[in-house]
PDB file of C-alpha atoms in Angstrom:
ATOM      1  CA  MET A   1       0.000   0.000   0.000  1.00  0.00           C
ATOM      2  CA  CYS A   2       1.113   3.549  -0.685  1.00  0.00           C
ATOM      3  CA  GLU A   3       3.150   5.121   2.070  1.00  0.00           C
ATOM      4  CA  TYR A   4       5.375   7.431   0.067  1.00  0.00           C
ATOM      5  CA  CYS A   5       3.266  10.524  -0.610  1.00  0.00           C
ATOM      6  CA  GLY A   6       2.134  11.414   2.890  1.00  0.00           C
ATOM      7  CA  CYS A   7      -1.580  11.246   2.085  1.00  0.00           C
ATOM      8  CA  GLN A   8      -2.196   9.083   5.150  1.00  0.00           C
ATOM      9  CA  GLU A   9      -1.247  12.089   7.292  1.00  0.00           C
ATOM     10  CA  ILE A  10      -4.598  13.596   6.271  1.00  0.00           C
ATOM     11  CA  THR A  11      -7.021  12.393   8.964  1.00  0.00           C
ATOM     12  CA  ALA A  12      -9.720  11.338   6.489  1.00  0.00           C
ATOM     13  CA  ILE A  13      -7.287   9.355   4.334  1.00  0.00           C
ATOM     14  CA  GLY A  14      -5.669   7.807   7.391  1.00  0.00           C
ATOM     15  CA  GLU A  15      -9.050   6.519   8.570  1.00  0.00           C
ATOM     16  CA  LEU A  16     -10.006   5.228   5.118  1.00  0.00           C
ATOM     17  CA  THR A  17      -6.647   3.444   4.959  1.00  0.00           C
ATOM     18  CA  ARG A  18      -7.162   1.958   8.413  1.00  0.00           C
ATOM     19  CA  GLU A  19     -10.525   0.586   7.231  1.00  0.00           C
ATOM     20  CA  HIS A  20      -8.875  -0.882   4.134  1.00  0.00           C
ATOM     21  CA  ASP A  21      -6.266  -2.558   6.322  1.00  0.00           C
ATOM     22  CA  GLU A  22      -8.930  -4.110   8.545  1.00  0.00           C
ATOM     23  CA  VAL A  23     -10.866  -5.420   5.541  1.00  0.00           C
ATOM     24  CA  VAL A  24      -7.699  -6.900   4.042  1.00  0.00           C
ATOM     25  CA  GLY A  25      -7.057  -8.678   7.334  1.00  0.00           C
ATOM     26  CA  LEU A  26     -10.585 -10.077   7.340  1.00  0.00           C
ATOM     27  CA  MET A  27     -10.059 -11.368   3.804  1.00  0.00           C
ATOM     28  CA  ALA A  28      -7.481 -13.816   5.153  1.00  0.00           C
ATOM     29  CA  ASP A  29     -10.029 -15.029   7.706  1.00  0.00           C
ATOM     30  CA  VAL A  30     -12.595 -15.532   4.935  1.00  0.00           C
ATOM     31  CA  ARG A  31     -10.161 -17.625   2.931  1.00  0.00           C
ATOM     32  CA  ALA A  32      -9.371 -19.758   6.003  1.00  0.00           C
ATOM     33  CA  ALA A  33     -13.088 -20.283   6.633  1.00  0.00           C
ATOM     34  CA  HIS A  34     -13.583 -21.240   2.984  1.00  0.00           C
ATOM     35  CA  THR A  35     -10.746 -23.746   3.163  1.00  0.00           C
ATOM     36  CA  ALA A  36     -12.395 -25.249   6.263  1.00  0.00           C
ATOM     37  CA  GLY A  37     -15.761 -25.398   4.454  1.00  0.00           C
ATOM     38  CA  ASP A  38     -17.286 -23.074   7.081  1.00  0.00           C
ATOM     39  CA  VAL A  39     -19.804 -21.040   5.098  1.00  0.00           C
ATOM     40  CA  ASP A  40     -21.478 -19.745   8.286  1.00  0.00           C
ATOM     41  CA  THR A  41     -18.213 -18.101   9.337  1.00  0.00           C
ATOM     42  CA  MET A  42     -17.769 -16.735   5.832  1.00  0.00           C
ATOM     43  CA  ALA A  43     -21.216 -15.129   6.090  1.00  0.00           C
ATOM     44  CA  GLU A  44     -20.403 -13.659   9.519  1.00  0.00           C
ATOM     45  CA  LEU A  45     -17.180 -12.230   8.112  1.00  0.00           C
ATOM     46  CA  ALA A  46     -19.132 -10.779   5.170  1.00  0.00           C
ATOM     47  CA  ARG A  47     -21.306  -8.964   7.710  1.00  0.00           C
ATOM     48  CA  ARG A  48     -18.212  -7.656   9.525  1.00  0.00           C
ATOM     49  CA  ILE A  49     -16.731  -6.447   6.249  1.00  0.00           C
ATOM     50  CA  SER A  50     -20.051  -4.786   5.363  1.00  0.00           C
ATOM     51  CA  GLY A  51     -20.064  -3.066   8.747  1.00  0.00           C
ATOM     52  CA  ILE A  52     -16.709  -1.503   7.933  1.00  0.00           C
ATOM     53  CA  LEU A  53     -17.437  -0.729   4.299  1.00  0.00           C
ATOM     54  CA  GLY A  54     -20.827   0.918   4.938  1.00  0.00           C
ATOM     55  CA  PRO A  55     -19.450   4.072   6.590  1.00  0.00           C
ATOM     56  CA  HIS A  56     -16.279   3.863   4.513  1.00  0.00           C
ATOM     57  CA  THR A  57     -18.210   3.944   1.250  1.00  0.00           C
ATOM     58  CA  MET A  58     -20.385   6.798   2.490  1.00  0.00           C
ATOM     59  CA  VAL A  59     -17.274   8.896   3.219  1.00  0.00           C
ATOM     60  CA  GLU A  60     -15.877   8.181  -0.227  1.00  0.00           C
ATOM     61  CA  GLU A  61     -19.083   8.607  -2.213  1.00  0.00           C
ATOM     62  CA  GLU A  62     -20.557  11.594  -0.368  1.00  0.00           C
ATOM     63  CA  GLY A  63     -17.331  13.273   0.654  1.00  0.00           C
ATOM     64  CA  LEU A  64     -14.238  12.456  -1.382  1.00  0.00           C
ATOM     65  CA  PHE A  65     -15.531  11.326  -4.779  1.00  0.00           C
ATOM     66  CA  PRO A  66     -17.668  14.410  -5.515  1.00  0.00           C
ATOM     67  CA  LEU A  67     -14.580  16.554  -4.952  1.00  0.00           C
ATOM     68  CA  MET A  68     -12.526  14.439  -7.332  1.00  0.00           C
ATOM     69  CA  ALA A  69     -15.126  13.701  -9.996  1.00  0.00           C
ATOM     70  CA  PRO A  70     -14.579  16.931 -11.956  1.00  0.00           C
ATOM     71  CA  ASP A  71     -10.953  15.952 -12.578  1.00  0.00           C
ATOM     72  CA  PHE A  72     -11.396  12.160 -12.701  1.00  0.00           C
ATOM     73  CA  PRO A  73     -14.975  11.443 -13.831  1.00  0.00           C
ATOM     74  CA  ASP A  74     -14.313   8.070 -15.454  1.00  0.00           C
ATOM     75  CA  GLN A  75     -12.259   6.737 -12.555  1.00  0.00           C
ATOM     76  CA  VAL A  76     -14.853   7.826  -9.993  1.00  0.00           C
ATOM     77  CA  ALA A  77     -17.631   6.182 -12.024  1.00  0.00           C
ATOM     78  CA  VAL A  78     -15.696   2.895 -12.093  1.00  0.00           C
ATOM     79  CA  LEU A  79     -15.057   3.022  -8.342  1.00  0.00           C
ATOM     80  CA  ARG A  80     -18.741   3.659  -7.633  1.00  0.00           C
ATOM     81  CA  ALA A  81     -19.746   0.704  -9.845  1.00  0.00           C
ATOM     82  CA  GLU A  82     -17.257  -1.498  -8.021  1.00  0.00           C
ATOM     83  CA  HIS A  83     -18.795  -0.426  -4.704  1.00  0.00           C
ATOM     84  CA  ARG A  84     -22.240  -1.524  -5.939  1.00  0.00           C
ATOM     85  CA  HIS A  85     -20.902  -4.930  -7.021  1.00  0.00           C
ATOM     86  CA  VAL A  86     -19.186  -5.565  -3.682  1.00  0.00           C
ATOM     87  CA  GLU A  87     -22.306  -4.459  -1.791  1.00  0.00           C
ATOM     88  CA  ALA A  88     -24.479  -6.851  -3.793  1.00  0.00           C
ATOM     89  CA  VAL A  89     -22.372  -9.893  -2.982  1.00  0.00           C
ATOM     90  CA  LEU A  90     -21.921  -8.953   0.669  1.00  0.00           C
ATOM     91  CA  GLY A  91     -25.619  -8.111   0.904  1.00  0.00           C
ATOM     92  CA  ALA A  92     -26.543 -11.702   0.170  1.00  0.00           C
ATOM     93  CA  ALA A  93     -25.222 -12.532   3.655  1.00  0.00           C
ATOM     94  CA  ALA A  94     -26.706  -9.486   5.398  1.00  0.00           C
ATOM     95  CA  THR A  95     -28.928 -11.443   7.764  1.00  0.00           C
ATOM     96  CA  THR A  96     -28.092 -15.115   7.374  1.00  0.00           C
ATOM     97  CA  THR A  97     -25.872 -17.573   5.591  1.00  0.00           C
ATOM     98  CA  PRO A  98     -26.874 -17.579   1.918  1.00  0.00           C
ATOM     99  CA  ALA A  99     -28.538 -20.793   0.743  1.00  0.00           C
ATOM    100  CA  ASP A 100     -27.134 -20.263  -2.754  1.00  0.00           C
ATOM    101  CA  LEU A 101     -24.332 -22.806  -3.119  1.00  0.00           C
ATOM    102  CA  SER A 102     -22.508 -20.492  -5.543  1.00  0.00           C
ATOM    103  CA  TRP A 103     -22.257 -17.680  -2.975  1.00  0.00           C
ATOM    104  CA  PRO A 104     -18.962 -18.763  -1.323  1.00  0.00           C
ATOM    105  CA  ALA A 105     -17.170 -18.721  -4.682  1.00  0.00           C
ATOM    106  CA  ALA A 106     -18.817 -15.404  -5.608  1.00  0.00           C
ATOM    107  CA  PHE A 107     -17.698 -13.995  -2.258  1.00  0.00           C
ATOM    108  CA  LEU A 108     -14.097 -15.065  -2.868  1.00  0.00           C
ATOM    109  CA  ASP A 109     -14.236 -13.563  -6.364  1.00  0.00           C
ATOM    110  CA  VAL A 110     -15.548 -10.251  -5.054  1.00  0.00           C
ATOM    111  CA  LEU A 111     -12.825 -10.185  -2.407  1.00  0.00           C
ATOM    112  CA  ASP A 112     -10.251 -10.489  -5.192  1.00  0.00           C
ATOM    113  CA  GLU A 113     -11.933  -7.576  -6.957  1.00  0.00           C
ATOM    114  CA  LEU A 114     -12.100  -5.631  -3.699  1.00  0.00           C
ATOM    115  CA  ARG A 115      -8.367  -6.088  -3.157  1.00  0.00           C
ATOM    116  CA  VAL A 116      -7.669  -4.556  -6.577  1.00  0.00           C
ATOM    117  CA  HIS A 117     -10.183  -1.789  -5.801  1.00  0.00           C
ATOM    118  CA  ILE A 118      -8.390  -0.991  -2.539  1.00  0.00           C
ATOM    119  CA  LEU A 119      -5.084  -0.724  -4.386  1.00  0.00           C
ATOM    120  CA  LYS A 120      -6.660   1.669  -6.907  1.00  0.00           C
ATOM    121  CA  GLU A 121      -7.784   3.893  -4.059  1.00  0.00           C
ATOM    122  CA  GLN A 122      -4.602   3.704  -2.015  1.00  0.00           C
ATOM    123  CA  ASP A 123      -2.164   4.044  -4.896  1.00  0.00           C
ATOM    124  CA  GLY A 124      -4.249   6.359  -7.092  1.00  0.00           C
ATOM    125  CA  VAL A 125      -7.194   8.120  -5.523  1.00  0.00           C
ATOM    126  CA  PHE A 126      -5.714   8.983  -2.153  1.00  0.00           C
ATOM    127  CA  PRO A 127      -2.436  10.429  -3.493  1.00  0.00           C
ATOM    128  CA  ALA A 128      -4.364  12.324  -6.185  1.00  0.00           C
ATOM    129  CA  ALA A 129      -6.600  13.769  -3.499  1.00  0.00           C
ATOM    130  CA  LEU A 130      -3.592  15.618  -2.083  1.00  0.00           C
ATOM    131  CA  THR A 131      -3.500  17.818  -5.161  1.00  0.00           C
ATOM    132  CA  THR A 132      -7.225  17.873  -5.898  1.00  0.00           C
ATOM    133  CA  VAL A 133      -8.911  18.522  -2.550  1.00  0.00           C
ATOM    134  CA  ASP A 134      -8.451  21.809  -0.717  1.00  0.00           C
ATOM    135  CA  GLY A 135      -8.941  22.634   2.973  1.00  0.00           C
ATOM    136  CA  ALA A 136     -12.663  23.276   2.629  1.00  0.00           C
ATOM    137  CA  GLY A 137     -12.992  19.993   0.758  1.00  0.00           C
ATOM    138  CA  TRP A 138     -11.304  18.068   3.573  1.00  0.00           C
ATOM    139  CA  ASP A 139     -13.715  19.771   5.986  1.00  0.00           C
ATOM    140  CA  THR A 140     -16.562  18.400   3.857  1.00  0.00           C
ATOM    141  CA  VAL A 141     -15.063  14.910   3.944  1.00  0.00           C
ATOM    142  CA  ASP A 142     -14.702  15.193   7.736  1.00  0.00           C
ATOM    143  CA  GLU A 143     -18.350  16.260   8.040  1.00  0.00           C
ATOM    144  CA  VAL A 144     -19.438  13.178   6.092  1.00  0.00           C
ATOM    145  CA  ARG A 145     -17.274  11.018   8.369  1.00  0.00           C
ATOM    146  CA  ALA A 146     -18.913  12.572  11.419  1.00  0.00           C
ATOM    147  CA  ARG A 147     -22.323  11.571  10.026  1.00  0.00           C
ATOM    148  CA  ALA A 148     -21.208   8.138   8.822  1.00  0.00           C
ATOM    149  CA  GLY A 149     -19.239   7.092  11.863  1.00  0.00           C
ATOM    150  CA  SER A 150     -16.871   4.175  11.598  1.00  0.00           C
ATOM    151  CA  GLY A 151     -17.233   0.425  11.533  1.00  0.00           C
ATOM    152  CA  LEU A 152     -13.938   0.097  13.381  1.00  0.00           C
ATOM    153  CA  PRO A 153     -13.366   0.161  17.117  1.00  0.00           C
ATOM    154  CA  PRO A 154     -11.794   3.380  18.367  1.00  0.00           C
ATOM    155  CA  ARG A 155      -8.011   3.440  18.489  1.00  0.00           C
TER     156      ARG A 155
END
């Protein structure tokens, strides 16, 4: 993950990165559960990932992306579409273990896509935000975060 540009020193980017890191850690747990054939645990982990990504996505889509869309409209549109795809697969496990026998494989596939998505944000979007977003923009992002909260425990 990017650590060379200093973007993680911005509070909003630091928190988004921390959420990415937690999700990446949970991905390993999902793969272990899949290897063990434990679909119930996979579904529980999908709910935990959703709990992190819900506020995370709100901060990006209501705070950061609108500020970047004028300069990067195509990239922002792709990221938003990827969010919808991830949400759809995770949503299948929102309340219970999916009965669909193809869901575990679909979940693993979407985690692979999510990993690439995270790299796009960390290595592209977040560094670009340093030159695109001004002080008032970061205040807007922080206001969205205050409304969204966080799916992570406090530090």
